[in-house]
């Protein structure tokens, strides 16, 4: 007979499997790339611990040819993984940021956070906010990290989140605009790429497949065991009474035709506009592409196009 640690309790392939004994098997993004200089992009990176309590680090990226007193737009990047897997040190995150930092000529901070089920929400939100406060401590050029003191322009700060990282990025900008302003931060724009939003009832164009909706519901219970359901504002911003308090003036949202989350990206923009938020908004929809395609294939035509849209948004 199989031991409890080997008996499957929940299967959330392709992300994780959870066994009855409590063991968690993560299925993707387990490889780790150490910090290094990338000669192809001329970008250097290093890891800095921001939370000794939880052994959490950020990975900083800087174009090598940056002049001593040159100030660059600051990108804070939140990685995906469904809140249950992934790390900023995985190739899928690292390789993308090397290229993007080079193309946009920015300094980037890639934020790692704890994963569920060992660390359910709000751990990812709490960790990300702690990282942001650490980053913000450099706005007067007196923080602990020289790259941020020397090169980051805190009047041109952008948050970017992919998949679950989009959920995190949105929540961070809401918190900044509504609850606790980050001192020294001027959040110029928010970029959401295939954000992980959902809801109890299907919206027009969204899948009504019972298996898919059950998969999302059960996964969310793992991510947030104390959840009130799929209309919790953490996963369904349409139910957030403070949506109009989004703490930036520009939003760019990317969706893809073959992504099950596509309609939620459009719906987010609709509800954000209906909330009374008065900023500028842009939605880019890629035909024939799947969830996070731009990370899976960095060189395809649409991935190159998406990065160009990123760069234009930051540098306009």
PDB file of C-alpha atoms in Angstrom, residues 60-267:
ATOM      1  CA  UNK A  60      18.234  43.285  -9.635  1.00  0.00           C
ATOM      2  CA  UNK A  61      19.002  43.863 -13.317  1.00  0.00           C
ATOM      3  CA  UNK A  62      21.094  46.728 -14.706  1.00  0.00           C
ATOM      4  CA  UNK A  63      22.393  47.486 -18.222  1.00  0.00           C
ATOM      5  CA  UNK A  64      26.177  47.336 -17.982  1.00  0.00           C
ATOM      6  CA  UNK A  65      26.776  50.509 -20.029  1.00  0.00           C
ATOM      7  CA  UNK A  66      24.819  52.757 -17.635  1.00  0.00           C
ATOM      8  CA  UNK A  67      26.666  55.998 -16.874  1.00  0.00           C
ATOM      9  CA  UNK A  68      27.606  56.824 -13.297  1.00  0.00           C
ATOM     10  CA  UNK A  69      24.929  59.497 -12.756  1.00  0.00           C
ATOM     11  CA  UNK A  70      22.340  58.255 -15.241  1.00  0.00           C
ATOM     12  CA  UNK A  71      18.836  57.735 -13.873  1.00  0.00           C
ATOM     13  CA  UNK A  72      16.788  54.935 -15.439  1.00  0.00           C
ATOM     14  CA  UNK A  73      13.085  54.093 -15.229  1.00  0.00           C
ATOM     15  CA  UNK A  74      12.525  51.562 -12.445  1.00  0.00           C
ATOM     16  CA  UNK A  75      10.544  48.404 -13.197  1.00  0.00           C
ATOM     17  CA  UNK A  76       9.269  46.261 -10.323  1.00  0.00           C
ATOM     18  CA  UNK A  77       8.425  42.831 -11.732  1.00  0.00           C
ATOM     19  CA  UNK A  78       6.141  40.237 -10.105  1.00  0.00           C
ATOM     20  CA  UNK A  79       6.481  36.704 -11.455  1.00  0.00           C
ATOM     21  CA  UNK A  80       3.692  34.208 -12.046  1.00  0.00           C
ATOM     22  CA  UNK A  81       3.159  30.587 -11.014  1.00  0.00           C
ATOM     23  CA  UNK A  82      -0.477  30.450  -9.906  1.00  0.00           C
ATOM     24  CA  UNK A  83       0.628  31.419  -6.373  1.00  0.00           C
ATOM     25  CA  UNK A  84       1.788  27.815  -5.924  1.00  0.00           C
ATOM     26  CA  UNK A  85       5.033  27.443  -7.870  1.00  0.00           C
ATOM     27  CA  UNK A  86       7.855  29.378  -9.441  1.00  0.00           C
ATOM     28  CA  UNK A  87      10.718  31.624  -8.430  1.00  0.00           C
ATOM     29  CA  UNK A  88      12.367  34.734  -9.855  1.00  0.00           C
ATOM     30  CA  UNK A  89      15.542  32.684 -10.314  1.00  0.00           C
ATOM     31  CA  UNK A  90      13.919  30.346 -12.879  1.00  0.00           C
ATOM     32  CA  UNK A  91      15.103  30.602 -16.513  1.00  0.00           C
ATOM     33  CA  UNK A  92      11.631  31.583 -17.748  1.00  0.00           C
ATOM     34  CA  UNK A  93      11.763  34.771 -15.649  1.00  0.00           C
ATOM     35  CA  UNK A  94      15.491  35.463 -15.756  1.00  0.00           C
ATOM     36  CA  UNK A  95      15.925  35.133 -19.524  1.00  0.00           C
ATOM     37  CA  UNK A  96      12.943  37.375 -20.263  1.00  0.00           C
ATOM     38  CA  UNK A  97      14.143  40.123 -17.929  1.00  0.00           C
ATOM     39  CA  UNK A  98      17.670  40.073 -19.334  1.00  0.00           C
ATOM     40  CA  UNK A  99      16.285  40.848 -22.780  1.00  0.00           C
ATOM     41  CA  UNK A 100      13.626  43.295 -21.634  1.00  0.00           C
ATOM     42  CA  UNK A 101      15.967  45.328 -19.425  1.00  0.00           C
ATOM     43  CA  UNK A 102      18.360  45.665 -22.355  1.00  0.00           C
ATOM     44  CA  UNK A 103      15.666  46.661 -24.855  1.00  0.00           C
ATOM     45  CA  UNK A 104      13.964  49.168 -22.542  1.00  0.00           C
ATOM     46  CA  UNK A 105      17.197  50.482 -20.937  1.00  0.00           C
ATOM     47  CA  UNK A 106      15.766  50.282 -17.426  1.00  0.00           C
ATOM     48  CA  UNK A 107      16.746  49.035 -13.998  1.00  0.00           C
ATOM     49  CA  UNK A 108      14.542  46.186 -12.794  1.00  0.00           C
ATOM     50  CA  UNK A 109      13.728  44.600  -9.449  1.00  0.00           C
ATOM     51  CA  UNK A 110      12.284  41.093  -9.724  1.00  0.00           C
ATOM     52  CA  UNK A 111      10.398  40.229  -6.530  1.00  0.00           C
ATOM     53  CA  UNK A 112      10.298  36.720  -5.118  1.00  0.00           C
ATOM     54  CA  UNK A 113       7.539  35.738  -2.691  1.00  0.00           C
ATOM     55  CA  UNK A 114       6.418  32.636  -0.835  1.00  0.00           C
ATOM     56  CA  UNK A 115       4.194  30.045  -2.510  1.00  0.00           C
ATOM     57  CA  UNK A 116       1.057  28.271  -1.329  1.00  0.00           C
ATOM     58  CA  UNK A 117      -0.013  25.801  -0.038  1.00  0.00           C
ATOM     59  CA  UNK A 118       2.780  26.034   2.551  1.00  0.00           C
ATOM     60  CA  UNK A 119       2.298  29.818   2.626  1.00  0.00           C
ATOM     61  CA  UNK A 120      -1.259  30.720   1.553  1.00  0.00           C
ATOM     62  CA  UNK A 121      -2.406  34.250   0.834  1.00  0.00           C
ATOM     63  CA  UNK A 122      -1.875  36.893   1.997  1.00  0.00           C
ATOM     64  CA  UNK A 123       1.781  35.705   2.177  1.00  0.00           C
ATOM     65  CA  UNK A 124       2.523  36.631  -1.451  1.00  0.00           C
ATOM     66  CA  UNK A 125       0.943  40.057  -0.958  1.00  0.00           C
ATOM     67  CA  UNK A 126       2.673  40.671   2.367  1.00  0.00           C
ATOM     68  CA  UNK A 127       6.043  39.613   0.957  1.00  0.00           C
ATOM     69  CA  UNK A 128       5.631  41.796  -2.115  1.00  0.00           C
ATOM     70  CA  UNK A 129       4.695  44.816  -0.029  1.00  0.00           C
ATOM     71  CA  UNK A 130       7.748  44.253   2.178  1.00  0.00           C
ATOM     72  CA  UNK A 131       9.898  44.141  -0.952  1.00  0.00           C
ATOM     73  CA  UNK A 132       8.354  47.371  -2.208  1.00  0.00           C
ATOM     74  CA  UNK A 133       9.037  49.117   1.076  1.00  0.00           C
ATOM     75  CA  UNK A 134      12.644  47.925   0.838  1.00  0.00           C
ATOM     76  CA  UNK A 135      12.880  49.313  -2.716  1.00  0.00           C
ATOM     77  CA  UNK A 136      11.227  52.593  -1.675  1.00  0.00           C
ATOM     78  CA  UNK A 137      13.794  53.049   1.100  1.00  0.00           C
ATOM     79  CA  UNK A 138      16.245  54.041  -1.662  1.00  0.00           C
ATOM     80  CA  UNK A 139      14.250  57.013  -2.996  1.00  0.00           C
ATOM     81  CA  UNK A 140      16.468  59.552  -1.189  1.00  0.00           C
ATOM     82  CA  UNK A 141      19.614  57.701  -2.388  1.00  0.00           C
ATOM     83  CA  UNK A 142      20.299  56.472   1.126  1.00  0.00           C
ATOM     84  CA  UNK A 143      19.175  52.849   0.933  1.00  0.00           C
ATOM     85  CA  UNK A 144      21.283  49.710   1.437  1.00  0.00           C
ATOM     86  CA  UNK A 145      21.683  48.853  -2.281  1.00  0.00           C
ATOM     87  CA  UNK A 146      24.007  51.014  -4.388  1.00  0.00           C
ATOM     88  CA  UNK A 147      22.403  50.222  -7.769  1.00  0.00           C
ATOM     89  CA  UNK A 148      19.044  51.570  -6.633  1.00  0.00           C
ATOM     90  CA  UNK A 149      20.588  54.592  -4.912  1.00  0.00           C
ATOM     91  CA  UNK A 150      22.610  55.487  -7.966  1.00  0.00           C
ATOM     92  CA  UNK A 151      20.494  54.570 -10.989  1.00  0.00           C
ATOM     93  CA  UNK A 152      16.771  54.273 -10.116  1.00  0.00           C
ATOM     94  CA  UNK A 153      14.468  57.141 -11.085  1.00  0.00           C
ATOM     95  CA  UNK A 154      11.732  57.035  -8.442  1.00  0.00           C
ATOM     96  CA  UNK A 155       9.640  59.490 -10.445  1.00  0.00           C
ATOM     97  CA  UNK A 156       9.338  56.871 -13.217  1.00  0.00           C
ATOM     98  CA  UNK A 157       8.312  53.644 -11.502  1.00  0.00           C
ATOM     99  CA  UNK A 158       6.422  50.884 -13.288  1.00  0.00           C
ATOM    100  CA  UNK A 159       4.904  47.722 -11.845  1.00  0.00           C
ATOM    101  CA  UNK A 160       4.647  44.710 -14.149  1.00  0.00           C
ATOM    102  CA  UNK A 161       2.967  41.432 -13.258  1.00  0.00           C
ATOM    103  CA  UNK A 162       2.524  38.245 -15.265  1.00  0.00           C
ATOM    104  CA  UNK A 163      -0.311  35.789 -14.512  1.00  0.00           C
ATOM    105  CA  UNK A 164      -0.498  35.506 -10.688  1.00  0.00           C
ATOM    106  CA  UNK A 165       2.109  38.260 -10.644  1.00  0.00           C
ATOM    107  CA  UNK A 166      -0.477  40.440 -12.368  1.00  0.00           C
ATOM    108  CA  UNK A 167      -2.821  39.823  -9.458  1.00  0.00           C
ATOM    109  CA  UNK A 168      -0.024  40.805  -7.088  1.00  0.00           C
ATOM    110  CA  UNK A 169       0.910  43.916  -9.072  1.00  0.00           C
ATOM    111  CA  UNK A 170      -2.712  45.074  -9.162  1.00  0.00           C
ATOM    112  CA  UNK A 171      -3.096  44.586  -5.406  1.00  0.00           C
ATOM    113  CA  UNK A 172       0.123  46.490  -4.725  1.00  0.00           C
ATOM    114  CA  UNK A 173      -1.049  49.495  -6.774  1.00  0.00           C
ATOM    115  CA  UNK A 174      -4.461  49.388  -5.048  1.00  0.00           C
ATOM    116  CA  UNK A 175      -2.739  49.326  -1.641  1.00  0.00           C
ATOM    117  CA  UNK A 176      -0.496  52.218  -2.662  1.00  0.00           C
ATOM    118  CA  UNK A 177      -3.501  54.221  -3.852  1.00  0.00           C
ATOM    119  CA  UNK A 178      -5.888  53.388  -1.024  1.00  0.00           C
ATOM    120  CA  UNK A 179      -4.246  52.137   2.164  1.00  0.00           C
ATOM    121  CA  UNK A 180      -0.559  52.929   2.573  1.00  0.00           C
ATOM    122  CA  UNK A 181       1.310  55.134   0.145  1.00  0.00           C
ATOM    123  CA  UNK A 182       4.878  54.133  -0.638  1.00  0.00           C
ATOM    124  CA  UNK A 183       7.023  57.113   0.300  1.00  0.00           C
ATOM    125  CA  UNK A 184       9.055  58.458  -2.576  1.00  0.00           C
ATOM    126  CA  UNK A 185       7.301  56.334  -5.201  1.00  0.00           C
ATOM    127  CA  UNK A 186       5.612  57.855  -8.212  1.00  0.00           C
ATOM    128  CA  UNK A 187       3.997  54.847  -9.877  1.00  0.00           C
ATOM    129  CA  UNK A 188       3.788  55.964 -13.483  1.00  0.00           C
ATOM    130  CA  UNK A 189       2.171  52.846 -14.893  1.00  0.00           C
ATOM    131  CA  UNK A 190       0.897  49.322 -14.317  1.00  0.00           C
ATOM    132  CA  UNK A 191       1.499  46.533 -16.844  1.00  0.00           C
ATOM    133  CA  UNK A 192      -0.615  43.386 -16.492  1.00  0.00           C
ATOM    134  CA  UNK A 193       0.179  40.444 -18.732  1.00  0.00           C
ATOM    135  CA  UNK A 194      -2.409  37.632 -18.743  1.00  0.00           C
ATOM    136  CA  UNK A 195      -3.499  38.528 -15.178  1.00  0.00           C
ATOM    137  CA  UNK A 196      -4.872  35.745 -12.971  1.00  0.00           C
ATOM    138  CA  UNK A 197      -8.409  37.023 -12.389  1.00  0.00           C
ATOM    139  CA  UNK A 198     -11.543  34.876 -12.180  1.00  0.00           C
ATOM    140  CA  UNK A 199     -15.083  34.828 -10.735  1.00  0.00           C
ATOM    141  CA  UNK A 200     -17.915  32.615  -9.532  1.00  0.00           C
ATOM    142  CA  UNK A 201     -20.061  33.021 -12.656  1.00  0.00           C
ATOM    143  CA  UNK A 202     -18.823  32.880 -16.258  1.00  0.00           C
ATOM    144  CA  UNK A 203     -18.707  36.177 -18.097  1.00  0.00           C
ATOM    145  CA  UNK A 204     -19.483  36.415 -21.846  1.00  0.00           C
ATOM    146  CA  UNK A 205     -16.917  34.482 -23.874  1.00  0.00           C
ATOM    147  CA  UNK A 206     -15.459  32.671 -20.859  1.00  0.00           C
ATOM    148  CA  UNK A 207     -15.346  28.901 -20.544  1.00  0.00           C
ATOM    149  CA  UNK A 208     -18.371  27.237 -18.968  1.00  0.00           C
ATOM    150  CA  UNK A 209     -16.641  23.857 -18.828  1.00  0.00           C
ATOM    151  CA  UNK A 210     -17.380  22.393 -15.395  1.00  0.00           C
ATOM    152  CA  UNK A 211     -13.964  20.719 -15.064  1.00  0.00           C
ATOM    153  CA  UNK A 212     -12.138  23.960 -15.778  1.00  0.00           C
ATOM    154  CA  UNK A 213     -14.200  26.038 -13.396  1.00  0.00           C
ATOM    155  CA  UNK A 214     -13.858  23.367 -10.701  1.00  0.00           C
ATOM    156  CA  UNK A 215     -10.082  23.322 -11.250  1.00  0.00           C
ATOM    157  CA  UNK A 216      -9.908  27.082 -10.701  1.00  0.00           C
ATOM    158  CA  UNK A 217     -12.181  26.935  -7.660  1.00  0.00           C
ATOM    159  CA  UNK A 218     -10.187  24.150  -5.988  1.00  0.00           C
ATOM    160  CA  UNK A 219      -6.868  25.813  -6.780  1.00  0.00           C
ATOM    161  CA  UNK A 220      -8.079  29.062  -5.241  1.00  0.00           C
ATOM    162  CA  UNK A 221      -9.041  27.194  -2.060  1.00  0.00           C
ATOM    163  CA  UNK A 222      -5.436  25.994  -1.854  1.00  0.00           C
ATOM    164  CA  UNK A 223      -4.080  29.483  -2.520  1.00  0.00           C
ATOM    165  CA  UNK A 224      -6.428  31.105   0.007  1.00  0.00           C
ATOM    166  CA  UNK A 225      -8.060  28.553   2.353  1.00  0.00           C
ATOM    167  CA  UNK A 226      -9.985  31.272   4.179  1.00  0.00           C
ATOM    168  CA  UNK A 227     -11.409  32.654   0.948  1.00  0.00           C
ATOM    169  CA  UNK A 228     -14.988  33.751   0.607  1.00  0.00           C
ATOM    170  CA  UNK A 229     -15.001  32.290  -2.885  1.00  0.00           C
ATOM    171  CA  UNK A 230     -14.084  33.289  -6.405  1.00  0.00           C
ATOM    172  CA  UNK A 231     -15.709  36.697  -6.078  1.00  0.00           C
ATOM    173  CA  UNK A 232     -13.195  37.669  -3.417  1.00  0.00           C
ATOM    174  CA  UNK A 233     -11.682  41.002  -4.601  1.00  0.00           C
ATOM    175  CA  UNK A 234      -8.236  39.379  -4.468  1.00  0.00           C
ATOM    176  CA  UNK A 235      -9.124  37.310  -7.537  1.00  0.00           C
ATOM    177  CA  UNK A 236     -12.138  39.234  -8.855  1.00  0.00           C
ATOM    178  CA  UNK A 237     -11.331  42.973  -8.829  1.00  0.00           C
ATOM    179  CA  UNK A 238     -14.840  43.721 -10.090  1.00  0.00           C
ATOM    180  CA  UNK A 239     -15.964  43.222  -6.468  1.00  0.00           C
ATOM    181  CA  UNK A 240     -13.392  45.605  -5.018  1.00  0.00           C
ATOM    182  CA  UNK A 241     -15.150  48.767  -3.760  1.00  0.00           C
ATOM    183  CA  UNK A 242     -11.804  50.584  -3.955  1.00  0.00           C
ATOM    184  CA  UNK A 243     -11.062  49.783  -7.577  1.00  0.00           C
ATOM    185  CA  UNK A 244     -11.268  53.465  -8.476  1.00  0.00           C
ATOM    186  CA  UNK A 245      -8.400  54.129  -6.028  1.00  0.00           C
ATOM    187  CA  UNK A 246      -5.845  52.408  -8.252  1.00  0.00           C
ATOM    188  CA  UNK A 247      -2.662  54.313  -7.453  1.00  0.00           C
ATOM    189  CA  UNK A 248      -1.395  55.100 -10.955  1.00  0.00           C
ATOM    190  CA  UNK A 249      -2.570  56.994 -14.022  1.00  0.00           C
ATOM    191  CA  UNK A 250      -1.708  54.547 -16.806  1.00  0.00           C
ATOM    192  CA  UNK A 251      -2.538  50.871 -17.294  1.00  0.00           C
ATOM    193  CA  UNK A 252      -1.511  48.467 -20.044  1.00  0.00           C
ATOM    194  CA  UNK A 253      -3.138  45.010 -20.205  1.00  0.00           C
ATOM    195  CA  UNK A 254      -2.110  42.100 -22.430  1.00  0.00           C
ATOM    196  CA  UNK A 255      -4.445  39.209 -23.247  1.00  0.00           C
ATOM    197  CA  UNK A 256      -4.245  36.296 -25.692  1.00  0.00           C
ATOM    198  CA  UNK A 257      -6.889  34.541 -27.736  1.00  0.00           C
ATOM    199  CA  UNK A 258      -6.129  31.003 -26.532  1.00  0.00           C
ATOM    200  CA  UNK A 259      -5.696  31.947 -22.860  1.00  0.00           C
ATOM    201  CA  UNK A 260      -8.597  30.833 -20.596  1.00  0.00           C
ATOM    202  CA  UNK A 261      -8.016  34.067 -18.637  1.00  0.00           C
ATOM    203  CA  UNK A 262      -8.446  36.271 -21.721  1.00  0.00           C
ATOM    204  CA  UNK A 263     -11.991  37.480 -21.030  1.00  0.00           C
ATOM    205  CA  UNK A 264     -11.091  38.381 -17.440  1.00  0.00           C
ATOM    206  CA  UNK A 265      -8.402  40.712 -18.705  1.00  0.00           C
ATOM    207  CA  UNK A 266     -10.932  42.546 -20.847  1.00  0.00           C
ATOM    208  CA  UNK A 267     -13.480  42.478 -18.008  1.00  0.00           C
TER     209      UNK A 267
END
